[in-house]
Each structure stands twice: as structure tokens, then as C-alpha cells.
mmCIF file of C-alpha atoms in Angstrom:
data_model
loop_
_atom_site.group_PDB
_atom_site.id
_atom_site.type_symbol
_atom_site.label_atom_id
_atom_site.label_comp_id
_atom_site.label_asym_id
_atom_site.label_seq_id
_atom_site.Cartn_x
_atom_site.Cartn_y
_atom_site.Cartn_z
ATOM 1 C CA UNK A 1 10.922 8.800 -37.857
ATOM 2 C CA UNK A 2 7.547 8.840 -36.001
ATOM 3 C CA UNK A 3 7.132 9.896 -33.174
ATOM 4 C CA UNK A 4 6.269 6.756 -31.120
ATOM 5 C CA UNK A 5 10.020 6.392 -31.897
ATOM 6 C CA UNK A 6 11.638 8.700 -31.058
ATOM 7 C CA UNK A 7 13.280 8.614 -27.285
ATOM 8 C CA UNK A 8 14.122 12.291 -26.237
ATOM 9 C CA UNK A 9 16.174 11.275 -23.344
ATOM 10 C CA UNK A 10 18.421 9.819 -25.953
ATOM 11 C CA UNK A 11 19.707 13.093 -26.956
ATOM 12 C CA UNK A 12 20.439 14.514 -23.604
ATOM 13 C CA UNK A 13 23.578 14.199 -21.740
ATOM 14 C CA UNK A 14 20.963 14.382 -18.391
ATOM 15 C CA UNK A 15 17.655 15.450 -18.104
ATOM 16 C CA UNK A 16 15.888 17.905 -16.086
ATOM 17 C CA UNK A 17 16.998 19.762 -12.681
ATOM 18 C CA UNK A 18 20.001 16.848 -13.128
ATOM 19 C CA UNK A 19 21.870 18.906 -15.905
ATOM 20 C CA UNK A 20 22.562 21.710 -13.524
ATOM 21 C CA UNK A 21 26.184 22.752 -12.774
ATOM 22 C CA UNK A 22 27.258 21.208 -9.683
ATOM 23 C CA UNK A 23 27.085 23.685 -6.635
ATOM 24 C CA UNK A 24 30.709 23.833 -6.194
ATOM 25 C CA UNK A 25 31.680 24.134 -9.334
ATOM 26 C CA UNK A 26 29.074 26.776 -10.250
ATOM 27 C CA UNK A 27 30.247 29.146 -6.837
ATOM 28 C CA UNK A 28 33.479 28.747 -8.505
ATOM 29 C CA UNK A 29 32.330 30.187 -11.701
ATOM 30 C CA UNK A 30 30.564 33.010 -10.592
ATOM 31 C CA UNK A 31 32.822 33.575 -7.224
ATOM 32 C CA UNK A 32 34.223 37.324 -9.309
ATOM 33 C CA UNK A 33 31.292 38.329 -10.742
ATOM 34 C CA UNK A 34 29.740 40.290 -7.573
ATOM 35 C CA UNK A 35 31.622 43.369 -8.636
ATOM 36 C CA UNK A 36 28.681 45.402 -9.757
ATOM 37 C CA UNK A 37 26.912 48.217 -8.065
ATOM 38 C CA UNK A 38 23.577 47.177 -6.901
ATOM 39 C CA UNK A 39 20.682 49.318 -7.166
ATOM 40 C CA UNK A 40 18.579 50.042 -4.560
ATOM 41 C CA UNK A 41 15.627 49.007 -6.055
ATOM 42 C CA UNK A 42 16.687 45.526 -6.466
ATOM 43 C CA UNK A 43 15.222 43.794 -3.385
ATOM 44 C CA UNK A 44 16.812 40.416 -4.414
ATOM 45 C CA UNK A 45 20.054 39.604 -6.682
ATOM 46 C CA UNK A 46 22.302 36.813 -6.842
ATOM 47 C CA UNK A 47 24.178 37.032 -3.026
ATOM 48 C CA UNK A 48 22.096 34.410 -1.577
ATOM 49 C CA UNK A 49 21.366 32.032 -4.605
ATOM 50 C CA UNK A 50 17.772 32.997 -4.163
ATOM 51 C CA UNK A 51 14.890 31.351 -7.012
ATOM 52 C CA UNK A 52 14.615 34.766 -8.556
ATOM 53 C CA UNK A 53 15.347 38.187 -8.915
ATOM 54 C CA UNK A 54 12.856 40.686 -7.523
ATOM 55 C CA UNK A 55 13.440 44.758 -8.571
ATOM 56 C CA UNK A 56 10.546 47.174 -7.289
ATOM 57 C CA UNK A 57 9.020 49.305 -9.314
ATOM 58 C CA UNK A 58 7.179 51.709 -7.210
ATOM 59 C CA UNK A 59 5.214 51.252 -3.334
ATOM 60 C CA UNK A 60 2.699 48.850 -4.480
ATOM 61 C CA UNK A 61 4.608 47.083 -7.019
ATOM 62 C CA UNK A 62 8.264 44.588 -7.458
ATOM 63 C CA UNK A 63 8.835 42.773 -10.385
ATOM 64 C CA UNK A 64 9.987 38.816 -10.330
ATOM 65 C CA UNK A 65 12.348 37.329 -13.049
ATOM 66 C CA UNK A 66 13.417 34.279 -13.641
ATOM 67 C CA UNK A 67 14.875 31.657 -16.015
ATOM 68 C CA UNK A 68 14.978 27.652 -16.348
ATOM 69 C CA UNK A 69 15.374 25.388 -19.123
ATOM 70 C CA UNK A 70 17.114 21.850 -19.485
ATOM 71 C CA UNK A 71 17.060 18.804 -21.290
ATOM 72 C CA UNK A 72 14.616 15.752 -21.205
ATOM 73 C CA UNK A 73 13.275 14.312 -18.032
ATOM 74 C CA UNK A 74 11.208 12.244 -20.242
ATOM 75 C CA UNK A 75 10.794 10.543 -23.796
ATOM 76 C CA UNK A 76 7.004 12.126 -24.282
ATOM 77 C CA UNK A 77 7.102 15.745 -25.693
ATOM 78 C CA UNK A 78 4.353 16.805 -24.401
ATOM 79 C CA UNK A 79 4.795 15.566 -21.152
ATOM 80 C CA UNK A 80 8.776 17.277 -21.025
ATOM 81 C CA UNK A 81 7.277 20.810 -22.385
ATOM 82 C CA UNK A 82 4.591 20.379 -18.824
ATOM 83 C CA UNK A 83 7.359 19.535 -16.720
ATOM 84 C CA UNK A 84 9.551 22.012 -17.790
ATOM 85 C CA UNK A 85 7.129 24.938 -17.905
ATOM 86 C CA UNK A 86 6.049 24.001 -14.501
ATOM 87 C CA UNK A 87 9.706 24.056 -13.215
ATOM 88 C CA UNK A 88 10.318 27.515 -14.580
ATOM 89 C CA UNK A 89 7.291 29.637 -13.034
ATOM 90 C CA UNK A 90 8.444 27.594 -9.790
ATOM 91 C CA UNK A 91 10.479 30.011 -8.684
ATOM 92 C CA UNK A 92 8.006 32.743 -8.836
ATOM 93 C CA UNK A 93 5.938 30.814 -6.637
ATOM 94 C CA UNK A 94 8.960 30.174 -4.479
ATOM 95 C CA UNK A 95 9.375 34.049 -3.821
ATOM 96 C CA UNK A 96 5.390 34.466 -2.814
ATOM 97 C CA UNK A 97 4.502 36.148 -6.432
ATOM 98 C CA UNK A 98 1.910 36.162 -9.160
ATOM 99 C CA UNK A 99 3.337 34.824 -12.429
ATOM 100 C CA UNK A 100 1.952 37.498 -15.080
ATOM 101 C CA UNK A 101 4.207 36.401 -18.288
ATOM 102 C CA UNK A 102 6.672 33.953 -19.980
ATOM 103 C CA UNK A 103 8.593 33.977 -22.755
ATOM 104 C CA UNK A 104 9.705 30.431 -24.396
ATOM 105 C CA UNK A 105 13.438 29.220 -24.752
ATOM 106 C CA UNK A 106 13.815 26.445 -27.719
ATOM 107 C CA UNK A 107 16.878 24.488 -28.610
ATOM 108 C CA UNK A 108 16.096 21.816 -31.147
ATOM 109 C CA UNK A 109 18.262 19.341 -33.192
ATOM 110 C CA UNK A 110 15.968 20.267 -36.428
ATOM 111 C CA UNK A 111 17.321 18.019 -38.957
ATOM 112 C CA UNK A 112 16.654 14.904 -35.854
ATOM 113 C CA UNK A 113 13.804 15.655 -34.227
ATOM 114 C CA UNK A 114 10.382 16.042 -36.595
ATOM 115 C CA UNK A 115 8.746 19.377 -36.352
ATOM 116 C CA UNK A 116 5.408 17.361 -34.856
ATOM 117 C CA UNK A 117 7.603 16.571 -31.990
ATOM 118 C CA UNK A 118 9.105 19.736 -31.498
ATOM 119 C CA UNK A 119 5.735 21.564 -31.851
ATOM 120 C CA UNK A 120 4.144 18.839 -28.897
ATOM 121 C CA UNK A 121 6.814 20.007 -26.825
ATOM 122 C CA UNK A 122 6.045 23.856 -27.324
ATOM 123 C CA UNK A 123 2.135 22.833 -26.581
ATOM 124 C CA UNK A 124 2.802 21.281 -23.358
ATOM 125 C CA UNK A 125 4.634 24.184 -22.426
ATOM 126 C CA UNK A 126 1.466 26.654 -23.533
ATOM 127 C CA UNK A 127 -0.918 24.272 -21.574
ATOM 128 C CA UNK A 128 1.001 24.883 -18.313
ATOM 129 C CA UNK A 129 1.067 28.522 -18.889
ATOM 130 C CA UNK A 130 -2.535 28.542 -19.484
ATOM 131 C CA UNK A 131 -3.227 26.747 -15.935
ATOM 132 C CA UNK A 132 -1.043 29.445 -14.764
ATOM 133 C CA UNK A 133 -3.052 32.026 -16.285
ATOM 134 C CA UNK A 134 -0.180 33.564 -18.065
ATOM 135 C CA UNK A 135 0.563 33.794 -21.998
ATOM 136 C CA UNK A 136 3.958 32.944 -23.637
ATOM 137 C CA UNK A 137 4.431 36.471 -24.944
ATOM 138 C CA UNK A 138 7.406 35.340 -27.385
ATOM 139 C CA UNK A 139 10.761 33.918 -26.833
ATOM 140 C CA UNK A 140 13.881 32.747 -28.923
ATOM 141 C CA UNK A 141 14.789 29.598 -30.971
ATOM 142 C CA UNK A 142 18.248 27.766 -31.997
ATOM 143 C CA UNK A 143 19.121 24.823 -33.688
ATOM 144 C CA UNK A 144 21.054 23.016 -30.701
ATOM 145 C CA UNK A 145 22.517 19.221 -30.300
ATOM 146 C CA UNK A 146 20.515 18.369 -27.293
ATOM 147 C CA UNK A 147 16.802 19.268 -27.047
ATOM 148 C CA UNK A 148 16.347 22.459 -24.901
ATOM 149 C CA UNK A 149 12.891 23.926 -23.456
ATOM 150 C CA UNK A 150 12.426 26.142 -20.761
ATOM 151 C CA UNK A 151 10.605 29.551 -20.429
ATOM 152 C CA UNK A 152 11.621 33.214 -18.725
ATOM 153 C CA UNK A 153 8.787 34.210 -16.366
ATOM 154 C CA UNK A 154 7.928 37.100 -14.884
ATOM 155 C CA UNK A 155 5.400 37.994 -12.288
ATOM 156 C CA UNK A 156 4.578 40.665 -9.711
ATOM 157 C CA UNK A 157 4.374 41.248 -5.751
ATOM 158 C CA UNK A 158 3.837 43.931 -2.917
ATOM 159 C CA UNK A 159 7.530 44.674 -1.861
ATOM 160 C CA UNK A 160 6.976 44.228 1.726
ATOM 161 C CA UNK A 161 5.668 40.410 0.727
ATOM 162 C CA UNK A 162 8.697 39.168 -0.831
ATOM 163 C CA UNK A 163 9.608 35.921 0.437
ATOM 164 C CA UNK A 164 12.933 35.080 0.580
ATOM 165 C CA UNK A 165 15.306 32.204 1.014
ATOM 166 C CA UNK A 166 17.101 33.703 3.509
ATOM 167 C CA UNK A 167 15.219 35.289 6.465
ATOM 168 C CA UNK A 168 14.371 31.561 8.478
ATOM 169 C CA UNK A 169 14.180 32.471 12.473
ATOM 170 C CA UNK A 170 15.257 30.086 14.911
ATOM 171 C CA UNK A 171 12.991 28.117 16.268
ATOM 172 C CA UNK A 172 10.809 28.198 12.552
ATOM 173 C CA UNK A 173 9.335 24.758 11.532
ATOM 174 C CA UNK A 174 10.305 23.430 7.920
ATOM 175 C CA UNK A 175 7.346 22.527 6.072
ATOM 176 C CA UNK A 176 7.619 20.313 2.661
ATOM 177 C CA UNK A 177 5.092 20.728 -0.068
ATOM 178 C CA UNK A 178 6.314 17.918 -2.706
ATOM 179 C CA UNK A 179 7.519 14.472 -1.953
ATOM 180 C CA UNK A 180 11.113 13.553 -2.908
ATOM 181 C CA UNK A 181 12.213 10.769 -5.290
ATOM 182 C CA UNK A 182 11.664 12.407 -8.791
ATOM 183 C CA UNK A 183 15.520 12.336 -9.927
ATOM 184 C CA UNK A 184 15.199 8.648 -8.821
ATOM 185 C CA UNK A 185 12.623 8.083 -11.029
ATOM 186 C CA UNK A 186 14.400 9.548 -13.806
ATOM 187 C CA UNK A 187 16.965 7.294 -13.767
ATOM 188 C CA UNK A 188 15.039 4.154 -13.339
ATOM 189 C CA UNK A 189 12.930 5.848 -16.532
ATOM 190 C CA UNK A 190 16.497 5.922 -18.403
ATOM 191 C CA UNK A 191 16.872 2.297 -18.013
ATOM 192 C CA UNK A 192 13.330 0.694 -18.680
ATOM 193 C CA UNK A 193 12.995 0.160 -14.678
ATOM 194 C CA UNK A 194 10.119 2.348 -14.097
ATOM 195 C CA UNK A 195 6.240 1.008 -14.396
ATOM 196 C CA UNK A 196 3.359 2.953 -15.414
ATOM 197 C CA UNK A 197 2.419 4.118 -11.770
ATOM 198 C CA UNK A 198 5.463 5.113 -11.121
ATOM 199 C CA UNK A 199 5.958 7.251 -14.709
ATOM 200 C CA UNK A 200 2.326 8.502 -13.620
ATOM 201 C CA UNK A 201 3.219 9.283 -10.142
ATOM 202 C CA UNK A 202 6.401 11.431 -11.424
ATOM 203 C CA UNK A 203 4.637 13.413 -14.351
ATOM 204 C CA UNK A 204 1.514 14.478 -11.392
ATOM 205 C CA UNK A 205 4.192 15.502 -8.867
ATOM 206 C CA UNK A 206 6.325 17.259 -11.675
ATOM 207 C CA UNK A 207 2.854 19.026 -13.329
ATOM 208 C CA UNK A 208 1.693 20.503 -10.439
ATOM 209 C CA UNK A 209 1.613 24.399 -10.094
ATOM 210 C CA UNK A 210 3.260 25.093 -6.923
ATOM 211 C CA UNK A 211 0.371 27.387 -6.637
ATOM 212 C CA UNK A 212 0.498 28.029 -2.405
ATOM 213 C CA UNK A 213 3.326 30.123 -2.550
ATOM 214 C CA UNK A 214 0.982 33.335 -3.616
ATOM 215 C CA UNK A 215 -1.377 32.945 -0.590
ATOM 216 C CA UNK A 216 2.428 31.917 1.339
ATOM 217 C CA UNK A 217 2.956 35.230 1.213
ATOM 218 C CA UNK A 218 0.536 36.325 2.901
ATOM 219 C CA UNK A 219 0.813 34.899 5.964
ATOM 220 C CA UNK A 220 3.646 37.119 8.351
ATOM 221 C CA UNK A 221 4.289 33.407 10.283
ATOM 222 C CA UNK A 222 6.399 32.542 7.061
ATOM 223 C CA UNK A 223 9.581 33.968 6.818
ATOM 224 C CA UNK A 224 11.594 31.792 4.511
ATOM 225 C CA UNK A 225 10.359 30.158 1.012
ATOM 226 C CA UNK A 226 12.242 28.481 -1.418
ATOM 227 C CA UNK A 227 11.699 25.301 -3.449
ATOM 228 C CA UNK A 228 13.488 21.997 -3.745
ATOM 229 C CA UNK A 229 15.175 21.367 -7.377
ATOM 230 C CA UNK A 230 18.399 20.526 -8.752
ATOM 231 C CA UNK A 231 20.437 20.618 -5.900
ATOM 232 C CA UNK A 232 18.487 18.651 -3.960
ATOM 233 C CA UNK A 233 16.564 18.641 -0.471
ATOM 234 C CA UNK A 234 19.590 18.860 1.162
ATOM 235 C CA UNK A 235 21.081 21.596 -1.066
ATOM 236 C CA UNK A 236 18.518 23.763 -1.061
ATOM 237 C CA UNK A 237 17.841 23.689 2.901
ATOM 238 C CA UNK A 238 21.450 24.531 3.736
ATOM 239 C CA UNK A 239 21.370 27.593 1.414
ATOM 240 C CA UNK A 240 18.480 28.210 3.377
ATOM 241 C CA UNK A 241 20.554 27.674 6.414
ATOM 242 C CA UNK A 242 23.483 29.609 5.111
ATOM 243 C CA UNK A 243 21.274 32.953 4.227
ATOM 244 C CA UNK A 244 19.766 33.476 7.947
ATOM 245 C CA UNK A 245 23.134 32.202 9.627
ATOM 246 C CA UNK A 246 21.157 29.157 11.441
ATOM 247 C CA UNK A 247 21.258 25.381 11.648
ATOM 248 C CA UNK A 248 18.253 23.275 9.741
ATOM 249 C CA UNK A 249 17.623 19.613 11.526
ATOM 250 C CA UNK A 250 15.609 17.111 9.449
ATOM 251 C CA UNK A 251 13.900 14.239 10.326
ATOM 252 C CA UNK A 252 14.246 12.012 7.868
ATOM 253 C CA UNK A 253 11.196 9.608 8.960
ATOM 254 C CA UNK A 254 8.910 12.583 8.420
ATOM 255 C CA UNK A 255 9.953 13.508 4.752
ATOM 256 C CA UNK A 256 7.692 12.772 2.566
ATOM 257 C CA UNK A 257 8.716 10.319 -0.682
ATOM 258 C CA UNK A 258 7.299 9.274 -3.715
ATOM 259 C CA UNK A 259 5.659 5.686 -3.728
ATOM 260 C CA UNK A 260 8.442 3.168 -4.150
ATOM 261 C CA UNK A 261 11.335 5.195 -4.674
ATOM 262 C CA UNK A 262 13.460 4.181 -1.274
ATOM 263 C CA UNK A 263 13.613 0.899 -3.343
ATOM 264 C CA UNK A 264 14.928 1.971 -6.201
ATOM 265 C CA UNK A 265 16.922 3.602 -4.489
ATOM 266 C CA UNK A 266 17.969 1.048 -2.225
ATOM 267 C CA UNK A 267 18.645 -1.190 -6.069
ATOM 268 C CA UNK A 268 21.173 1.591 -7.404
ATOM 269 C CA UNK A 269 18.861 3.935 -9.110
ATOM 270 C CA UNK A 270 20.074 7.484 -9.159
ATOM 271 C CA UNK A 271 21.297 10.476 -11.141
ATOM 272 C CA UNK A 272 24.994 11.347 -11.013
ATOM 273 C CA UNK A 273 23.648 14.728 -9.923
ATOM 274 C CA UNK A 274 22.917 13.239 -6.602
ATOM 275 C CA UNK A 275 26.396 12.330 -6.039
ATOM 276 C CA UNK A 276 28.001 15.632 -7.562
ATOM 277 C CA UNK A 277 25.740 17.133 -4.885
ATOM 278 C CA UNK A 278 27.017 15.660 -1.930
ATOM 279 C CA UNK A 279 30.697 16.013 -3.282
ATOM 280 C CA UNK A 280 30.115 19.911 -3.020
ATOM 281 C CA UNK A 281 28.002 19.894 0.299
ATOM 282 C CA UNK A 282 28.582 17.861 2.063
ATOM 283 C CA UNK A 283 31.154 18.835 4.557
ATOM 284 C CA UNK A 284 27.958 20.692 6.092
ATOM 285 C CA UNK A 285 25.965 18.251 6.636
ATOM 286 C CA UNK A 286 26.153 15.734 9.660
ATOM 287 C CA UNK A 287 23.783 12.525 8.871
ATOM 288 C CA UNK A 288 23.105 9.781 12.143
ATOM 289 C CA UNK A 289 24.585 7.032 11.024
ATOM 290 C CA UNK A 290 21.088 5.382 11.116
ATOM 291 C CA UNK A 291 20.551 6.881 7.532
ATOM 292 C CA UNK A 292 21.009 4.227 4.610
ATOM 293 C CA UNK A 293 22.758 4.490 1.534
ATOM 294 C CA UNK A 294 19.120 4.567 -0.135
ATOM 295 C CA UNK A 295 18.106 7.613 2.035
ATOM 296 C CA UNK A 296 21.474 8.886 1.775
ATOM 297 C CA UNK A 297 20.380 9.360 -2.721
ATOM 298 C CA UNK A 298 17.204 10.313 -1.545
ATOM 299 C CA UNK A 299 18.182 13.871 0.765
ATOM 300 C CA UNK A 300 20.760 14.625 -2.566
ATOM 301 C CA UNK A 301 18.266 14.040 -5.689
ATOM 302 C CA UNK A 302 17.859 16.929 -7.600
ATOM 303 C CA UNK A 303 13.600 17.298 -7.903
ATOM 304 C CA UNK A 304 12.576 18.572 -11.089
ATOM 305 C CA UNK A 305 9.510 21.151 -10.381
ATOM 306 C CA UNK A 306 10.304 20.075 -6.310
ATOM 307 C CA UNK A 307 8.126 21.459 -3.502
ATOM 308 C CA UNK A 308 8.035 24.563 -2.137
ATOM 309 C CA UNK A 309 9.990 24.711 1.213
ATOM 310 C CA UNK A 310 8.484 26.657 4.398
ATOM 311 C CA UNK A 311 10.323 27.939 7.125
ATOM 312 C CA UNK A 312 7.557 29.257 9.236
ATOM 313 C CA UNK A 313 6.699 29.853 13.173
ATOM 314 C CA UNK A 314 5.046 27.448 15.395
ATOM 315 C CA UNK A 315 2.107 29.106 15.188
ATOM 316 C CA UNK A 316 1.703 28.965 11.886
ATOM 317 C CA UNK A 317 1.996 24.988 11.194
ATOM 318 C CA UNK A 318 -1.511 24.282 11.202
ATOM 319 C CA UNK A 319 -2.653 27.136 9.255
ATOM 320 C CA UNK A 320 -0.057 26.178 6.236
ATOM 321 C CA UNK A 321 -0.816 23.107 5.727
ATOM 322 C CA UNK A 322 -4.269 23.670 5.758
ATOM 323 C CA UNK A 323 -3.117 26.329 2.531
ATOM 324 C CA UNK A 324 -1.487 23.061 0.782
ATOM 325 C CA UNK A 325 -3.919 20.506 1.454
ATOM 326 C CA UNK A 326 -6.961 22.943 0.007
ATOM 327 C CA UNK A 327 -4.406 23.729 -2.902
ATOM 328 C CA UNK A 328 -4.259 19.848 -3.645
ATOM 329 C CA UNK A 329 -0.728 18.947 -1.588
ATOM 330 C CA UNK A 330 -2.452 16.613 0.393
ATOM 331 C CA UNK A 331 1.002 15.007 1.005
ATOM 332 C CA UNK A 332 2.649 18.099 1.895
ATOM 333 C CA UNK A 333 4.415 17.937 5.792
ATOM 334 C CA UNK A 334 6.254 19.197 8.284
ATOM 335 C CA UNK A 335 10.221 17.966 8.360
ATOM 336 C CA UNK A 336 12.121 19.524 10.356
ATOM 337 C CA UNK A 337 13.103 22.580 11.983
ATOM 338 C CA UNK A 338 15.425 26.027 12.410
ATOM 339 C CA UNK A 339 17.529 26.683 15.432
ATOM 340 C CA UNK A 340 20.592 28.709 16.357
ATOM 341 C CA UNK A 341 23.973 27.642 15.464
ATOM 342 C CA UNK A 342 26.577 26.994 12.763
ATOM 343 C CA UNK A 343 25.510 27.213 8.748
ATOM 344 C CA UNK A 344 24.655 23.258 8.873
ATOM 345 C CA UNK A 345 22.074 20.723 8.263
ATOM 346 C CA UNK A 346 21.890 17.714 10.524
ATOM 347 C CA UNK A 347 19.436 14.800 9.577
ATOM 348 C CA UNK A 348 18.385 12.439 12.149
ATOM 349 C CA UNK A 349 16.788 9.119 11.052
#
């Protein structure tokens, strides 16, 4: 079989940041496991579903760790090893750190997929790392049923610069780096609905470093940093809102999408993540009843390498989106903001 032929998304069940768990039923799984004792050193663990794990090693120094993997996005190998390398240092962007090494996670159907294909997959994955400035320092391999890829990363920070998803301040703005729509995409990809400028549009947006969050932590006007995946926008901002016990308001008019995506949308296009999402959220979210059905997919999609999301002070606006546009998120923007009150998210239209 050559490779032309071959259609990775055929083997996957879902691809991307839309084969995670659904939030409900993964608090479910993992609702006895906080048992353990907690060492002091480790800044950040699992109590507030944070990107990654952060354990200091001495004054100057924490360590970040972190794991993603998931099945195909997309039919090119290449292209899926990009996205998915890019998705996986995310989150050491996401807590303000310096990715420093990876290690590669590979789950092939051998006797189905040709070891060309397997080994373009494993390249695309090295040529992220490289833009990262990391090396894949080894990893593991299985022979799975569904195509796997994905990478640990590790990386380093000052302890007193962690960034983490939970310490928003009322009154902090919410800043987007990414625009929305890539789960969207997906599915209209799945079904032969999506043109070239779209495909092209959704491999850029899922390909690019999220690079800011290292010079994000710099600034003492952020307080909060996380990024938008699997669980979508609207996922991701109220565990936000749940960690610093605060309400997020959105303005949907202000959220930035990719091009034509409300449209597809708007023509039944969407993962059954989206839906899975809202199912286990939802209750905590109050929409106006302005918002469409279309926009309605759109605040639920589960991004695959999403933006980084800001929750920084007033002051501090101008200054961070001058740090995304000079990183190359020219479309990154401000969406919303933090104020005191219930663990909620409310989206006006």
C-alpha cells in the first residue's frame, strides 16, 4: 500500500485533542486517587487539572513534566507527527517554562501501516522538537490497533515564575493567543468537506510553537496561563474559573475563529467531543440566548495544539499582546474578563 493511500484517520476511533476522556467521566475516574502524600517540593500536581506537573529542584530551579499523545487529526504523517509534537510541549509553554527534552510515545498497527509511513510520522515529530530546540532523547514503541504519537516533555523554570491555571484575580482580562475552530475542521477533514485553505489554515494554527508563554512568565501582570485543547474554550476557562474561585465572562464577538469555520459549523460540522463537553459542563455555564447553535460548537471544540490563555491585569493588556504579535500571533486578542462570584462562565454574544 503506498502511501498516497493510505488515510490515517481511517484507523482512529477520533483524532487529536477529540479522543480525550470526557471531563465528567474522567473526574469520575480519578475522583479516589488523591490519597497520596504530597511532597513539598511539588509546586503543581493533579488538584487543579493544571497542563503539567512542576517539582522544584533547588532555589533557582523546578522541573516541568508532561505527557500527550492521540490519534490522527490528519491523513498526512508528517503533518500528524507536527501537530502532535506541537500539542505535547504545549503545556510547558502553558506553565511559563523552557522545554529542555522529549521523549517519543509510538503505537503503530505494523503489519497495516508501511514502515515509510510510520517513520514520516516520527520525522515530523523530530522537526517540531528541533524548532523547539529540544532533542527526542528516547521513548517507547508498541504494536497498537489505532496509530498513536505523542511525546513526554520536560522543561525547566524559576519556582517563583510558575504560571498556573489557577491564580486569575478579579478584575484580570482574558487574553486568547490561537483562534478557535480546529476540531471543526477536523470533522469537515473526515468527510471530504474541507478545501485546501482551510486544511492549510488548520495545519499553521496547529504547528505553531506556543512560544510566548516563556517570556509570559515574566511579566508579574499575568497571573493565570493555561491553554485551550481538548476540552474546549469553554472547558478550559471554567477550570480556570474553578481554581481561583471567580467568574470568567466572554464575549463571544471578540473571540477570535478560524476563517470559515462558523459555517461549517453553522452546516453540522463537529466532533462528538464538542457535545460530550457540554454534557459534562455545562450546568456552569450561562450563554445569552443571542448565541447560535454554530457558536454554541464553536465555545465546546476541543483545539488540538489551542492557544495559550491569559488571565492578566489591566495594565498589562497592551504589553501582552505586543509579546504575541512579535512572536507571530498576530490574531491573538483579548475575550473576556475575571470578576468575583460563583465558579461560572457566562458568554455574552
Amino acid at each position: 500500500m503506498s502511501n498516497d493511500a493510505i488515510k490515517l484517520t481511517s484507523f482512529s476511533h477520533g483524532g487529536g485533542c477529540g479522543c480525550k476522556i470526557a471531563p465528567g467521566v474522567l473526574s469520575e475516574i480519578l475522583k479516589n486517587s488523591h490519597g497520596f502524600p504530597v511532597p513539598k517540593e511539588l509546586l503543581v500536581g493533579i488538584e487543579t487539572a493544571d497542563d503539567a506537573a512542576v517539582y522544584q529542584l533547588n532555589d533557582e530551579q523546578a522541573l516541568i513534566a508532561t505527557t500527550d499523545f492521540f490519534m490522527p487529526i490528519v491523513d498526512d504523517p508528517y503533518d500528524f507527527g507536527r501537530i502532535a509534537a506541537t500539542n505535547a510541549i504545549s503545556d510547558v509553554y502553558a506553565m511559563g517554562g523552557t522545554p529542555i527534552m522529549a521523549l517519543a510515545l509510538v503505537g503503530m498497527p505494523i503489519n497495516q501501516l508501511p514502515v515509510e509511513t510510520i517513520g514520516q510520522i516520527i520525522k515530523g515529530g523530530e522537526s517540531i522538537c528541533a524548532e523547539a530546540g529540544i532533542p527526542i532523547a528516547g521513548g517507547h514503541t508498541i504494536d497498537s490497533v489505532e496509530p498513536i504519537y505523542g511525546l513526554v516533555v520536560m522543561g525547566l523554570i524559576h519556582p517563583s515564575k510558575v504560571k498556573r491555571n489557577a491564580d486569575a484575580k478579579a478584575g484580570d482580562v482574558l487574553i486568547l493567543g490561537k483562534p478557535l475552530g480546529v476540531g471543526i475542521l477536523s470533522a469537515a477533514l473526515k468527510k471530504d468537506k474541507l478545501d485546501a485553505a482551510g486544511y492549510q489554515a488548520m495545519i499553521a494554527n496547529t504547528t505553531k510553537l506556543n512560544k510566548p508563554g516563556k517570556a509570559l512568565s515574566e511579566l508579574p501582570g499575568v497571573h493565570a496561563l493555561t491553554d485551550v485543547t481538548g476540552f474546549g474554550l469553554l472547558g478550559h476557562l471554567l477550570e480556570l474559573a474553578r481554581g481561583a474561585k471567580l467568574s470568567a465572562h466572554l464575549d463571544m464577538a471578540r473571540i477570535p475563529l478560524l476563517p470559515g469555520v462558523e459555517q461549517l459549523a453553522h452546516d453540522g460540522y463537529f466532533t462528538g467531543a464538542s457535545g460530550r463537553n457540554w454534557a459534562a459542563y455545562g450546568a456552569d455555564v450561562q450563554l445569552a440566548p443571542s448565541i447560535t447553535p454554530a457558536q454554541h460548537s464553536l465555545l465546546t471544540d476541543p483545539q488540538t495544539s489551542g492557544g495559550l490563555l491569559v488571565s492578566c491585569d489591566e495594565g498589562s493588556v497592551e504589553e501582552v499582546l505586543a509579546l504575541f504579535r512579535r512572536e507571530g500571533f498576530g490574531e491573538a486578542a483579548v475575550i473576556g474578563r475575571m470578576s468575583a462570584g460563583a465558579a461560572r462562565v457566562f458568554v455574552a454574544s
